[in-house]
Amino acid sequence: MKHTLLLLPLLAAPAFAQPVDAAKSQMVFTMKQMGVPVSGSFKKFAANVSFNPAQPDAGKADISIDIGSISLPTAEANAEARKKDWFNSAQFPQARFVSSSIKPLGNNRFQVNGKLTLKGITRDISAPFQVTTQGKLMTVDGAIPLSRLAFKIGEGSWSDTSTVADTVDLKFRLVLNNA
């Protein structure tokens, strides 16, 4: 039950890729602005994942996110998020996570460790995830709180955490086809 996927929502997948349900796979986040939750997502990302729940230590993940594909509630917010003080998508068009290890936590739960590079800054991160299998589909669901200031997201006057909270909750879902 080894899964390899390449998720490229708007590009053709190479022949070696396992089918992925792009409509059900997602990268979403929630942040607080002035104490009010604001949700968004990244519409384009590529994920190359090899994972067998019976051998998690052999698993690997390499995920790239197209920063310019950010989707927030308004067009103005999307434009602002791409600017230099925020994601600076012109200079740093991609965020990338590369795993270094995956360990079991029990009950179909796992922990992935690796390096996240965002806005030219690389940090070690660790994210728990749950695996569910239904028929030929394997779903990987995980979440991680990230510090936006650790990656200089929201510089200058935007670094004030009373306006935009430092913690951003990122949730990911990858749906793999075990055909």
PDB file of C-alpha atoms in Angstrom:
ATOM      1  CA  MET A   1       0.000   0.000   0.000  1.00  0.00           C
ATOM      2  CA  LYS A   2       2.654   2.500  -1.038  1.00  0.00           C
ATOM      3  CA  HIS A   3       1.328   5.785  -2.340  1.00  0.00           C
ATOM      4  CA  THR A   4       3.188   8.163  -4.556  1.00  0.00           C
ATOM      5  CA  LEU A   5       1.408  11.260  -5.727  1.00  0.00           C
ATOM      6  CA  LEU A   6       2.091  14.385  -7.612  1.00  0.00           C
ATOM      7  CA  LEU A   7      -0.693  16.894  -7.180  1.00  0.00           C
ATOM      8  CA  LEU A   8      -0.585  19.657  -9.731  1.00  0.00           C
ATOM      9  CA  PRO A   9      -4.099  21.043  -9.866  1.00  0.00           C
ATOM     10  CA  LEU A  10      -3.655  22.982 -13.090  1.00  0.00           C
ATOM     11  CA  LEU A  11      -0.860  21.037 -14.771  1.00  0.00           C
ATOM     12  CA  ALA A  12      -0.669  17.568 -16.283  1.00  0.00           C
ATOM     13  CA  ALA A  13       0.661  14.900 -13.920  1.00  0.00           C
ATOM     14  CA  PRO A  14       3.611  12.755 -14.996  1.00  0.00           C
ATOM     15  CA  ALA A  15       3.012   9.124 -15.857  1.00  0.00           C
ATOM     16  CA  PHE A  16       4.452   7.747 -12.574  1.00  0.00           C
ATOM     17  CA  ALA A  17       1.943   9.633 -10.390  1.00  0.00           C
ATOM     18  CA  GLN A  18      -0.867   7.880  -8.558  1.00  0.00           C
ATOM     19  CA  PRO A  19      -4.240   9.524  -9.126  1.00  0.00           C
ATOM     20  CA  VAL A  20      -5.129  12.195  -6.568  1.00  0.00           C
ATOM     21  CA  ASP A  21      -8.527  13.725  -6.028  1.00  0.00           C
ATOM     22  CA  ALA A  22      -7.481  17.358  -6.524  1.00  0.00           C
ATOM     23  CA  ALA A  23     -11.001  18.578  -5.725  1.00  0.00           C
ATOM     24  CA  LYS A  24     -10.773  17.055  -2.246  1.00  0.00           C
ATOM     25  CA  SER A  25      -7.106  17.840  -1.499  1.00  0.00           C
ATOM     26  CA  GLN A  26      -6.492  21.222   0.078  1.00  0.00           C
ATOM     27  CA  MET A  27      -4.280  23.635   2.017  1.00  0.00           C
ATOM     28  CA  VAL A  28      -6.361  25.958   4.199  1.00  0.00           C
ATOM     29  CA  PHE A  29      -5.491  28.327   7.026  1.00  0.00           C
ATOM     30  CA  THR A  30      -7.137  30.447   9.685  1.00  0.00           C
ATOM     31  CA  MET A  31      -5.695  33.562  11.291  1.00  0.00           C
ATOM     32  CA  LYS A  32      -7.140  36.227  13.550  1.00  0.00           C
ATOM     33  CA  GLN A  33      -7.316  39.863  12.512  1.00  0.00           C
ATOM     34  CA  MET A  34      -8.456  42.216  15.271  1.00  0.00           C
ATOM     35  CA  GLY A  35      -9.615  39.091  17.142  1.00  0.00           C
ATOM     36  CA  VAL A  36     -11.850  37.915  14.281  1.00  0.00           C
ATOM     37  CA  PRO A  37     -11.026  34.609  12.526  1.00  0.00           C
ATOM     38  CA  VAL A  38     -10.213  34.970   8.827  1.00  0.00           C
ATOM     39  CA  SER A  39      -9.945  31.864   6.656  1.00  0.00           C
ATOM     40  CA  GLY A  40      -8.058  31.417   3.432  1.00  0.00           C
ATOM     41  CA  SER A  41      -6.435  28.799   1.251  1.00  0.00           C
ATOM     42  CA  PHE A  42      -3.773  28.152  -1.329  1.00  0.00           C
ATOM     43  CA  LYS A  43      -5.389  26.991  -4.570  1.00  0.00           C
ATOM     44  CA  LYS A  44      -2.232  25.588  -6.224  1.00  0.00           C
ATOM     45  CA  PHE A  45       0.242  23.244  -4.618  1.00  0.00           C
ATOM     46  CA  ALA A  46       2.280  20.230  -5.628  1.00  0.00           C
ATOM     47  CA  ALA A  47       2.808  17.256  -3.345  1.00  0.00           C
ATOM     48  CA  ASN A  48       5.138  14.348  -3.937  1.00  0.00           C
ATOM     49  CA  VAL A  49       4.371  11.885  -1.139  1.00  0.00           C
ATOM     50  CA  SER A  50       5.450   8.302  -0.594  1.00  0.00           C
ATOM     51  CA  PHE A  51       3.758   6.785   2.449  1.00  0.00           C
ATOM     52  CA  ASN A  52       2.895   3.318   3.709  1.00  0.00           C
ATOM     53  CA  PRO A  53       1.186   3.305   7.145  1.00  0.00           C
ATOM     54  CA  ALA A  54       2.805  -0.089   7.879  1.00  0.00           C
ATOM     55  CA  GLN A  55       6.286   1.426   7.302  1.00  0.00           C
ATOM     56  CA  PRO A  56       6.020   5.113   8.260  1.00  0.00           C
ATOM     57  CA  ASP A  57       9.786   5.494   8.759  1.00  0.00           C
ATOM     58  CA  ALA A  58      10.241   4.931   5.004  1.00  0.00           C
ATOM     59  CA  GLY A  59       7.732   7.672   4.155  1.00  0.00           C
ATOM     60  CA  LYS A  60       8.651  10.954   2.492  1.00  0.00           C
ATOM     61  CA  ALA A  61       6.885  14.172   1.594  1.00  0.00           C
ATOM     62  CA  ASP A  62       7.931  17.109  -0.559  1.00  0.00           C
ATOM     63  CA  ILE A  63       5.244  19.776  -0.842  1.00  0.00           C
ATOM     64  CA  SER A  64       5.468  23.076  -2.751  1.00  0.00           C
ATOM     65  CA  ILE A  65       2.839  25.789  -2.417  1.00  0.00           C
ATOM     66  CA  ASP A  66       2.282  28.474  -5.054  1.00  0.00           C
ATOM     67  CA  ILE A  67       2.138  31.593  -2.847  1.00  0.00           C
ATOM     68  CA  GLY A  68       0.473  33.614  -5.608  1.00  0.00           C
ATOM     69  CA  SER A  69      -2.506  31.261  -5.429  1.00  0.00           C
ATOM     70  CA  ILE A  70      -3.498  32.574  -1.993  1.00  0.00           C
ATOM     71  CA  SER A  71      -7.242  33.009  -1.671  1.00  0.00           C
ATOM     72  CA  LEU A  72      -8.691  35.267   1.031  1.00  0.00           C
ATOM     73  CA  PRO A  73     -12.231  36.654   1.418  1.00  0.00           C
ATOM     74  CA  THR A  74     -11.610  39.736  -0.782  1.00  0.00           C
ATOM     75  CA  ALA A  75      -9.577  40.671  -3.851  1.00  0.00           C
ATOM     76  CA  GLU A  76      -8.014  43.511  -1.822  1.00  0.00           C
ATOM     77  CA  ALA A  77      -6.851  41.052   0.846  1.00  0.00           C
ATOM     78  CA  ASN A  78      -5.385  38.762  -1.845  1.00  0.00           C
ATOM     79  CA  ALA A  79      -3.437  41.672  -3.363  1.00  0.00           C
ATOM     80  CA  GLU A  80      -2.203  42.826   0.070  1.00  0.00           C
ATOM     81  CA  ALA A  81      -1.062  39.305   1.044  1.00  0.00           C
ATOM     82  CA  ARG A  82       1.154  39.091  -2.059  1.00  0.00           C
ATOM     83  CA  LYS A  83       2.967  42.365  -1.225  1.00  0.00           C
ATOM     84  CA  LYS A  84       6.511  42.641   0.120  1.00  0.00           C
ATOM     85  CA  ASP A  85       5.499  43.129   3.774  1.00  0.00           C
ATOM     86  CA  TRP A  86       3.467  39.932   3.709  1.00  0.00           C
ATOM     87  CA  PHE A  87       4.402  36.949   1.494  1.00  0.00           C
ATOM     88  CA  ASN A  88       6.421  38.915  -1.092  1.00  0.00           C
ATOM     89  CA  SER A  89       5.238  36.479  -3.755  1.00  0.00           C
ATOM     90  CA  ALA A  90       7.196  38.307  -6.484  1.00  0.00           C
ATOM     91  CA  GLN A  91      10.519  37.436  -4.823  1.00  0.00           C
ATOM     92  CA  PHE A  92       9.415  34.227  -3.054  1.00  0.00           C
ATOM     93  CA  PRO A  93       6.786  32.565  -5.277  1.00  0.00           C
ATOM     94  CA  GLN A  94       6.962  29.167  -3.554  1.00  0.00           C
ATOM     95  CA  ALA A  95       6.832  27.801  -0.027  1.00  0.00           C
ATOM     96  CA  ARG A  96       8.261  24.310   0.403  1.00  0.00           C
ATOM     97  CA  PHE A  97       8.094  21.578   3.024  1.00  0.00           C
ATOM     98  CA  VAL A  98      10.483  18.606   2.878  1.00  0.00           C
ATOM     99  CA  SER A  99      10.084  15.831   5.429  1.00  0.00           C
ATOM    100  CA  SER A 100      12.993  14.344   7.342  1.00  0.00           C
ATOM    101  CA  SER A 101      11.086  11.657   9.268  1.00  0.00           C
ATOM    102  CA  ILE A 102       7.643  10.206   9.889  1.00  0.00           C
ATOM    103  CA  LYS A 103       6.842   8.298  13.071  1.00  0.00           C
ATOM    104  CA  PRO A 104       3.728   6.453  14.254  1.00  0.00           C
ATOM    105  CA  LEU A 105       1.636   7.828  17.125  1.00  0.00           C
ATOM    106  CA  GLY A 106      -0.920   4.987  17.200  1.00  0.00           C
ATOM    107  CA  ASN A 107      -4.516   4.669  15.998  1.00  0.00           C
ATOM    108  CA  ASN A 108      -3.685   5.714  12.393  1.00  0.00           C
ATOM    109  CA  ARG A 109      -2.041   8.919  13.651  1.00  0.00           C
ATOM    110  CA  PHE A 110       1.494   9.919  12.671  1.00  0.00           C
ATOM    111  CA  GLN A 111       3.968  12.760  13.154  1.00  0.00           C
ATOM    112  CA  VAL A 112       5.900  14.232  10.214  1.00  0.00           C
ATOM    113  CA  ASN A 113       9.040  16.263  10.881  1.00  0.00           C
ATOM    114  CA  GLY A 114      10.876  18.371   8.356  1.00  0.00           C
ATOM    115  CA  LYS A 115      11.857  21.791   7.127  1.00  0.00           C
ATOM    116  CA  LEU A 116       9.489  24.492   5.933  1.00  0.00           C
ATOM    117  CA  THR A 117      10.892  27.267   3.770  1.00  0.00           C
ATOM    118  CA  LEU A 118       8.683  30.317   3.487  1.00  0.00           C
ATOM    119  CA  LYS A 119       9.701  33.782   2.325  1.00  0.00           C
ATOM    120  CA  GLY A 120      13.327  32.595   2.131  1.00  0.00           C
ATOM    121  CA  ILE A 121      13.406  31.455   5.783  1.00  0.00           C
ATOM    122  CA  THR A 122      13.759  27.772   6.705  1.00  0.00           C
ATOM    123  CA  ARG A 123      12.487  26.417  10.033  1.00  0.00           C
ATOM    124  CA  ASP A 124      12.074  22.952  11.513  1.00  0.00           C
ATOM    125  CA  ILE A 125       8.429  22.004  11.938  1.00  0.00           C
ATOM    126  CA  SER A 126       6.539  18.977  13.157  1.00  0.00           C
ATOM    127  CA  ALA A 127       2.953  18.189  12.210  1.00  0.00           C
ATOM    128  CA  PRO A 128       0.645  15.428  13.386  1.00  0.00           C
ATOM    129  CA  PHE A 129      -1.631  13.812  10.818  1.00  0.00           C
ATOM    130  CA  GLN A 130      -4.355  11.183  10.642  1.00  0.00           C
ATOM    131  CA  VAL A 131      -4.709   8.581   7.897  1.00  0.00           C
ATOM    132  CA  THR A 132      -8.078   7.143   6.920  1.00  0.00           C
ATOM    133  CA  THR A 133      -8.702   4.593   4.214  1.00  0.00           C
ATOM    134  CA  GLN A 134     -12.032   4.057   2.520  1.00  0.00           C
ATOM    135  CA  GLY A 135     -12.069   1.680  -0.386  1.00  0.00           C
ATOM    136  CA  LYS A 136      -9.307   2.727  -2.759  1.00  0.00           C
ATOM    137  CA  LEU A 137      -8.851   6.180  -1.214  1.00  0.00           C
ATOM    138  CA  MET A 138      -6.343   7.148   1.476  1.00  0.00           C
ATOM    139  CA  THR A 139      -6.863  10.537   3.094  1.00  0.00           C
ATOM    140  CA  VAL A 140      -4.101  12.311   4.991  1.00  0.00           C
ATOM    141  CA  ASP A 141      -5.411  15.076   7.285  1.00  0.00           C
ATOM    142  CA  GLY A 142      -3.143  17.225   9.407  1.00  0.00           C
ATOM    143  CA  ALA A 143      -2.868  20.562  11.123  1.00  0.00           C
ATOM    144  CA  ILE A 144      -0.126  22.726  12.535  1.00  0.00           C
ATOM    145  CA  PRO A 145       0.003  26.130  14.201  1.00  0.00           C
ATOM    146  CA  LEU A 146       2.669  28.337  12.599  1.00  0.00           C
ATOM    147  CA  SER A 147       4.207  31.597  13.755  1.00  0.00           C
ATOM    148  CA  ARG A 148       3.848  34.087  10.906  1.00  0.00           C
ATOM    149  CA  LEU A 149       6.515  36.318  12.487  1.00  0.00           C
ATOM    150  CA  ALA A 150       9.050  33.437  12.487  1.00  0.00           C
ATOM    151  CA  PHE A 151       8.852  33.677   8.669  1.00  0.00           C
ATOM    152  CA  LYS A 152       8.577  37.500   8.543  1.00  0.00           C
ATOM    153  CA  ILE A 153       5.011  37.319   7.249  1.00  0.00           C
ATOM    154  CA  GLY A 154       3.576  40.726   8.103  1.00  0.00           C
ATOM    155  CA  GLU A 155       6.579  43.022   8.481  1.00  0.00           C
ATOM    156  CA  GLY A 156       6.742  46.664   9.515  1.00  0.00           C
ATOM    157  CA  SER A 157       3.539  47.955  11.053  1.00  0.00           C
ATOM    158  CA  TRP A 158       1.947  44.554  10.344  1.00  0.00           C
ATOM    159  CA  SER A 159       4.227  42.882  12.918  1.00  0.00           C
ATOM    160  CA  ASP A 160       1.918  44.243  15.646  1.00  0.00           C
ATOM    161  CA  THR A 161       0.169  41.112  16.925  1.00  0.00           C
ATOM    162  CA  SER A 162      -2.743  43.127  18.332  1.00  0.00           C
ATOM    163  CA  THR A 163      -3.838  43.725  14.725  1.00  0.00           C
ATOM    164  CA  VAL A 164      -3.007  40.311  13.219  1.00  0.00           C
ATOM    165  CA  ALA A 165      -2.256  37.447  15.615  1.00  0.00           C
ATOM    166  CA  ASP A 166       1.093  35.691  15.284  1.00  0.00           C
ATOM    167  CA  THR A 167      -0.367  32.173  15.179  1.00  0.00           C
ATOM    168  CA  VAL A 168      -1.783  30.903  11.890  1.00  0.00           C
ATOM    169  CA  ASP A 169      -3.442  27.489  11.900  1.00  0.00           C
ATOM    170  CA  LEU A 170      -2.621  25.559   8.710  1.00  0.00           C
ATOM    171  CA  LYS A 171      -4.666  22.487   7.806  1.00  0.00           C
ATOM    172  CA  PHE A 172      -3.835  20.121   4.975  1.00  0.00           C
ATOM    173  CA  ARG A 173      -5.701  17.289   3.288  1.00  0.00           C
ATOM    174  CA  LEU A 174      -4.245  15.022   0.633  1.00  0.00           C
ATOM    175  CA  VAL A 175      -6.524  12.419  -0.929  1.00  0.00           C
ATOM    176  CA  LEU A 176      -4.640   9.578  -2.639  1.00  0.00           C
ATOM    177  CA  ASN A 177      -6.134   6.941  -4.902  1.00  0.00           C
ATOM    178  CA  ASN A 178      -4.940   3.404  -4.135  1.00  0.00           C
ATOM    179  CA  ALA A 179      -6.015   2.088  -7.540  1.00  0.00           C
TER     180      ALA A 179
END
